[in-house]
Short mmCIF file of N, CA and C in Angstrom, two decimals:
data_model
loop_
_atom_site.label_atom_id
_atom_site.label_comp_id
_atom_site.label_asym_id
_atom_site.label_seq_id
_atom_site.Cartn_x
_atom_site.Cartn_y
_atom_site.Cartn_z
N MET A 1238 -113.84 90.78 71.11
CA MET A 1238 -113.29 89.32 72.01
C MET A 1238 -112.62 88.62 71.37
N HIS A 1239 -111.64 88.07 71.45
CA HIS A 1239 -111.04 87.26 70.82
C HIS A 1239 -110.36 85.73 72.18
N ILE A 1240 -110.94 84.64 71.63
CA ILE A 1240 -110.44 83.51 72.69
C ILE A 1240 -109.93 82.33 72.04
N ALA A 1241 -108.69 82.00 72.25
CA ALA A 1241 -108.20 80.64 71.22
C ALA A 1241 -109.16 79.32 72.05
N ILE A 1242 -109.32 78.26 71.33
CA ILE A 1242 -109.91 77.33 71.81
C ILE A 1242 -109.48 76.20 71.05
N GLU A 1243 -109.45 75.06 71.39
CA GLU A 1243 -109.04 73.69 70.42
C GLU A 1243 -110.32 73.36 69.93
N VAL A 1244 -110.72 73.04 68.64
CA VAL A 1244 -111.98 72.36 67.90
C VAL A 1244 -112.06 71.32 67.64
N PRO A 1245 -112.50 70.30 68.28
CA PRO A 1245 -112.60 68.71 68.02
C PRO A 1245 -112.81 68.95 66.48
N GLU A 1246 -112.08 67.74 65.61
CA GLU A 1246 -112.09 67.55 64.96
C GLU A 1246 -113.49 67.49 64.00
N ASN A 1247 -114.71 66.69 64.68
CA ASN A 1247 -115.75 66.32 64.29
C ASN A 1247 -116.93 67.49 63.95
N ILE A 1248 -116.12 68.58 64.92
CA ILE A 1248 -116.70 69.82 64.72
C ILE A 1248 -116.34 70.71 63.51
N ILE A 1249 -115.09 70.80 63.66
CA ILE A 1249 -114.06 71.59 62.08
C ILE A 1249 -115.11 70.58 61.31
N GLN A 1250 -115.23 69.66 60.83
CA GLN A 1250 -115.84 68.82 59.87
C GLN A 1250 -117.17 69.38 59.10
N ILE A 1251 -117.84 69.36 60.87
CA ILE A 1251 -119.35 69.91 60.23
C ILE A 1251 -119.60 71.51 60.25
N VAL A 1252 -118.71 72.19 60.58
CA VAL A 1252 -118.34 73.71 60.29
C VAL A 1252 -117.75 74.14 58.75
N ARG A 1253 -116.75 73.07 58.17
CA ARG A 1253 -116.58 73.12 56.65
C ARG A 1253 -117.26 72.58 55.67
N GLN A 1254 -118.30 71.72 56.14
CA GLN A 1254 -119.42 71.40 55.51
C GLN A 1254 -120.77 72.62 55.32
N ARG A 1255 -121.20 73.04 56.30
CA ARG A 1255 -121.91 74.34 56.17
C ARG A 1255 -121.32 74.96 55.34
N ALA A 1256 -120.20 75.47 55.66
CA ALA A 1256 -119.02 76.68 55.19
C ALA A 1256 -119.48 76.57 53.38
N GLN A 1257 -118.84 75.04 53.28
CA GLN A 1257 -118.94 74.97 52.12
C GLN A 1257 -120.42 74.62 51.06
N ARG A 1258 -121.34 73.98 51.93
CA ARG A 1258 -122.87 74.39 51.44
C ARG A 1258 -123.39 75.89 51.37
N GLU A 1259 -123.16 76.74 52.94
CA GLU A 1259 -123.52 78.11 52.35
C GLU A 1259 -122.65 79.28 51.43
N HIS A 1260 -121.82 78.68 51.27
CA HIS A 1260 -120.66 79.55 50.64
C HIS A 1260 -120.32 80.69 51.66
N LEU A 1261 -119.87 79.99 52.76
CA LEU A 1261 -119.54 81.27 53.75
C LEU A 1261 -118.21 80.99 54.06
N ASP A 1262 -117.07 81.67 55.03
CA ASP A 1262 -116.21 81.69 55.66
C ASP A 1262 -116.15 80.88 56.60
N GLU A 1263 -115.29 79.69 57.13
CA GLU A 1263 -115.28 78.71 57.96
C GLU A 1263 -115.72 79.74 59.49
N LYS A 1264 -114.88 80.93 59.50
CA LYS A 1264 -115.30 81.79 60.82
C LYS A 1264 -116.38 82.45 60.95
N VAL A 1265 -116.91 82.78 59.91
CA VAL A 1265 -118.39 83.03 59.72
C VAL A 1265 -119.90 82.00 60.17
N THR A 1266 -118.84 81.16 59.96
CA THR A 1266 -119.72 79.36 59.89
C THR A 1266 -120.13 79.20 60.93
N LEU A 1267 -118.28 79.45 61.92
CA LEU A 1267 -118.41 79.29 63.35
C LEU A 1267 -119.14 80.00 64.18
N LYS A 1268 -119.21 81.30 64.10
CA LYS A 1268 -120.09 82.49 64.88
C LYS A 1268 -121.38 82.23 64.80
N GLN A 1269 -121.90 81.66 63.76
CA GLN A 1269 -123.26 81.37 63.27
C GLN A 1269 -123.50 80.04 64.32
N LEU A 1270 -122.54 79.42 64.08
CA LEU A 1270 -123.22 77.99 65.40
C LEU A 1270 -123.24 78.38 66.18
N LEU A 1271 -122.30 79.27 67.17
CA LEU A 1271 -121.75 79.49 68.32
C LEU A 1271 -123.05 80.26 68.94
N CYS A 1272 -123.80 81.65 67.62
CA CYS A 1272 -124.90 81.95 68.35
C CYS A 1272 -126.08 81.06 68.36
N ILE A 1273 -125.77 80.11 67.23
CA ILE A 1273 -127.14 79.13 67.85
C ILE A 1273 -127.25 78.32 68.71
N GLY A 1274 -126.36 78.13 69.43
CA GLY A 1274 -125.80 77.06 70.44
C GLY A 1274 -125.96 77.99 71.40
N ALA A 1275 -125.59 79.44 71.82
CA ALA A 1275 -126.62 80.33 73.13
C ALA A 1275 -127.69 80.56 72.95
N GLU A 1276 -128.52 81.10 71.73
CA GLU A 1276 -129.95 80.92 71.47
C GLU A 1276 -130.75 79.78 72.44
N LYS A 1277 -130.16 78.53 72.03
CA LYS A 1277 -130.45 77.24 72.25
C LYS A 1277 -130.39 76.95 73.73
N TYR A 1278 -129.35 77.28 74.13
CA TYR A 1278 -128.79 77.39 75.40
C TYR A 1278 -129.92 78.38 76.72
N LEU A 1279 -130.05 79.77 76.12
CA LEU A 1279 -130.44 80.20 76.61
C LEU A 1279 -132.20 79.99 76.84
N ALA A 1280 -132.73 79.54 75.91
CA ALA A 1280 -133.77 79.08 75.64
C ALA A 1280 -134.00 77.97 76.85
N GLU A 1281 -133.59 77.20 77.09
CA GLU A 1281 -133.48 76.07 77.84
C GLU A 1281 -133.20 76.76 79.65
N GLN A 1282 -132.54 77.74 79.41
CA GLN A 1282 -132.71 78.17 80.87
C GLN A 1282 -133.66 78.89 80.77
N TYR A 1283 -134.73 79.58 80.03
CA TYR A 1283 -135.80 79.97 80.27
C TYR A 1283 -137.34 79.00 80.85
N SER A 1284 -136.74 78.32 79.80
CA SER A 1284 -137.67 77.03 80.28
C SER A 1284 -137.87 76.27 81.35
N GLU A 1285 -136.28 76.23 82.23
CA GLU A 1285 -136.21 75.81 83.69
C GLU A 1285 -136.38 76.93 84.58
N GLY A 1286 -136.87 77.91 83.91
CA GLY A 1286 -137.01 78.45 85.05
C GLY A 1286 -135.92 79.45 85.52
N VAL A 1287 -134.93 79.54 85.39
CA VAL A 1287 -133.54 80.27 85.41
C VAL A 1287 -133.59 81.49 85.09
N ILE A 1288 -134.06 82.33 83.97
CA ILE A 1288 -133.88 83.65 83.42
C ILE A 1288 -135.42 83.67 82.90
N SER A 1289 -135.43 85.27 82.46
CA SER A 1289 -136.82 85.66 82.34
C SER A 1289 -136.54 85.96 80.86
N ILE A 1290 -137.33 86.04 80.05
CA ILE A 1290 -137.84 86.01 78.76
C ILE A 1290 -137.21 87.33 78.43
N GLU A 1291 -137.02 88.34 79.70
CA GLU A 1291 -136.42 89.82 79.33
C GLU A 1291 -134.82 90.00 79.58
N LYS A 1292 -134.46 88.59 80.56
CA LYS A 1292 -132.68 88.61 80.72
C LYS A 1292 -132.81 87.86 79.04
N MET A 1293 -133.31 86.75 79.04
CA MET A 1293 -132.83 86.35 77.52
C MET A 1293 -132.81 87.44 76.49
N ALA A 1294 -133.89 88.15 76.01
CA ALA A 1294 -133.83 88.96 75.20
C ALA A 1294 -132.52 89.84 75.27
N GLU A 1295 -131.97 90.32 76.47
CA GLU A 1295 -131.17 91.53 76.91
C GLU A 1295 -129.87 90.65 76.72
N LEU A 1296 -129.57 89.25 76.96
CA LEU A 1296 -128.12 88.84 76.71
C LEU A 1296 -128.14 88.20 75.17
N LEU A 1297 -128.90 88.28 74.35
CA LEU A 1297 -128.96 88.33 72.84
C LEU A 1297 -129.10 89.29 72.11
N ASP A 1298 -128.94 90.59 73.04
CA ASP A 1298 -129.25 91.52 72.61
C ASP A 1298 -130.32 91.86 71.53
N ILE A 1299 -131.86 91.18 71.80
CA ILE A 1299 -132.54 91.61 70.66
C ILE A 1299 -134.04 91.67 71.22
N ASP A 1300 -135.12 92.36 70.68
CA ASP A 1300 -136.30 92.90 71.08
C ASP A 1300 -137.09 91.06 71.76
N LEU A 1301 -138.00 91.17 72.76
CA LEU A 1301 -139.00 90.52 73.16
C LEU A 1301 -139.82 89.44 72.22
N TYR A 1302 -139.83 90.30 70.84
CA TYR A 1302 -140.54 89.68 69.88
C TYR A 1302 -139.68 88.40 69.47
N SER A 1303 -138.74 89.29 69.17
CA SER A 1303 -137.49 87.92 68.58
C SER A 1303 -137.25 87.25 69.68
N ALA A 1304 -137.41 87.27 70.99
CA ALA A 1304 -137.02 86.01 72.40
C ALA A 1304 -138.13 85.34 71.91
N ASN A 1305 -138.97 85.54 71.29
CA ASN A 1305 -140.45 84.92 71.76
C ASN A 1305 -140.38 84.39 70.61
N GLU A 1306 -139.97 84.61 68.99
CA GLU A 1306 -139.71 83.70 68.40
C GLU A 1306 -138.43 82.50 68.65
N ILE A 1307 -137.75 82.82 69.13
CA ILE A 1307 -136.31 81.85 69.84
C ILE A 1307 -137.29 80.64 70.16
N LEU A 1308 -137.95 80.98 71.03
CA LEU A 1308 -138.72 80.31 71.83
C LEU A 1308 -139.86 78.75 71.26
N GLU A 1309 -140.20 79.87 70.21
CA GLU A 1309 -141.30 78.87 69.30
C GLU A 1309 -140.31 78.33 68.43
N LYS A 1310 -139.13 78.57 68.03
CA LYS A 1310 -138.23 77.84 67.05
C LYS A 1310 -137.87 76.32 67.96
N TYR A 1311 -137.46 76.61 69.14
CA TYR A 1311 -137.46 75.50 69.84
C TYR A 1311 -138.86 74.55 70.90
N HIS A 1312 -139.80 75.54 70.40
CA HIS A 1312 -140.87 74.36 71.08
C HIS A 1312 -141.44 74.83 72.27
N ILE A 1313 -141.07 75.89 72.63
CA ILE A 1313 -141.04 76.19 74.49
C ILE A 1313 -142.22 76.98 74.35
N LYS A 1314 -143.25 77.21 75.30
CA LYS A 1314 -144.26 77.90 75.15
C LYS A 1314 -143.59 79.25 76.10
N SER A 1315 -143.81 80.24 75.71
CA SER A 1315 -143.64 81.36 76.64
C SER A 1315 -145.14 82.07 77.77
N SER A 1316 -144.41 82.17 78.95
CA SER A 1316 -145.27 82.75 79.73
C SER A 1316 -145.70 84.13 80.35
N ILE A 1317 -145.15 84.63 79.27
CA ILE A 1317 -145.16 86.25 79.03
C ILE A 1317 -146.73 86.65 78.22
N SER A 1318 -147.42 87.18 79.44
CA SER A 1318 -148.56 87.40 78.84
C SER A 1318 -148.74 88.23 77.47
N TYR A 1319 -150.08 88.13 76.61
CA TYR A 1319 -150.21 89.19 75.64
C TYR A 1319 -150.21 90.89 75.71
N THR A 1320 -150.79 91.01 76.75
CA THR A 1320 -150.65 92.74 76.87
C THR A 1320 -149.18 92.97 77.73
N ARG A 1321 -148.38 92.12 78.26
CA ARG A 1321 -147.05 92.98 78.63
C ARG A 1321 -145.85 92.04 77.20
N PHE A 1322 -146.92 91.56 75.96
CA PHE A 1322 -145.82 91.17 75.19
C PHE A 1322 -146.49 92.42 74.18
N VAL A 1323 -147.51 93.06 73.93
CA VAL A 1323 -147.88 93.69 73.23
C VAL A 1323 -146.86 94.95 73.90
N LYS A 1324 -147.17 95.36 75.39
CA LYS A 1324 -146.42 96.70 75.85
C LYS A 1324 -145.01 96.46 75.12
N GLY A 1325 -144.39 95.57 75.42
CA GLY A 1325 -142.87 95.43 75.37
C GLY A 1325 -142.94 95.80 73.75
N ILE A 1326 -143.54 94.96 72.55
CA ILE A 1326 -143.14 95.85 71.28
C ILE A 1326 -143.27 97.20 71.66
N SER A 1327 -144.22 97.74 71.80
CA SER A 1327 -144.40 99.07 72.06
C SER A 1327 -143.18 100.25 72.52
N ASN A 1328 -143.19 99.64 73.65
CA ASN A 1328 -141.72 100.39 74.03
C ASN A 1328 -140.51 100.30 73.06
N ALA A 1329 -140.49 99.02 72.69
CA ALA A 1329 -139.22 98.81 71.87
C ALA A 1329 -139.32 99.79 70.70
N GLU A 1330 -140.88 100.17 69.96
CA GLU A 1330 -140.39 100.94 68.68
C GLU A 1330 -140.41 102.12 69.11
N GLY A 1331 -140.34 102.49 70.38
CA GLY A 1331 -140.81 104.00 70.83
C GLY A 1331 -138.90 104.38 70.94
N ILE A 1332 -138.37 103.58 70.77
CA ILE A 1332 -137.14 103.73 71.25
C ILE A 1332 -135.98 104.22 69.67
#
């Protein structure tokens, strides 16, 4: 999908700085930052009880284990039980 947006100059500078530091294309860098923002947004939505961890994983196209790692990265405690977590991993491995 292609969307045209006007990016503020301060954000462009951040993108350029990261792209240069990590030897990446600016478009790739912008996509990475967009994904980081989406992760953080969905982690906050989970924390506020708006979405489930399963919905978060679905929207990010990741497994429950990876969704749980994202929550840990943002210091958000998952309410998923250990049993449900292990079952989810087993189901994902069976696919």
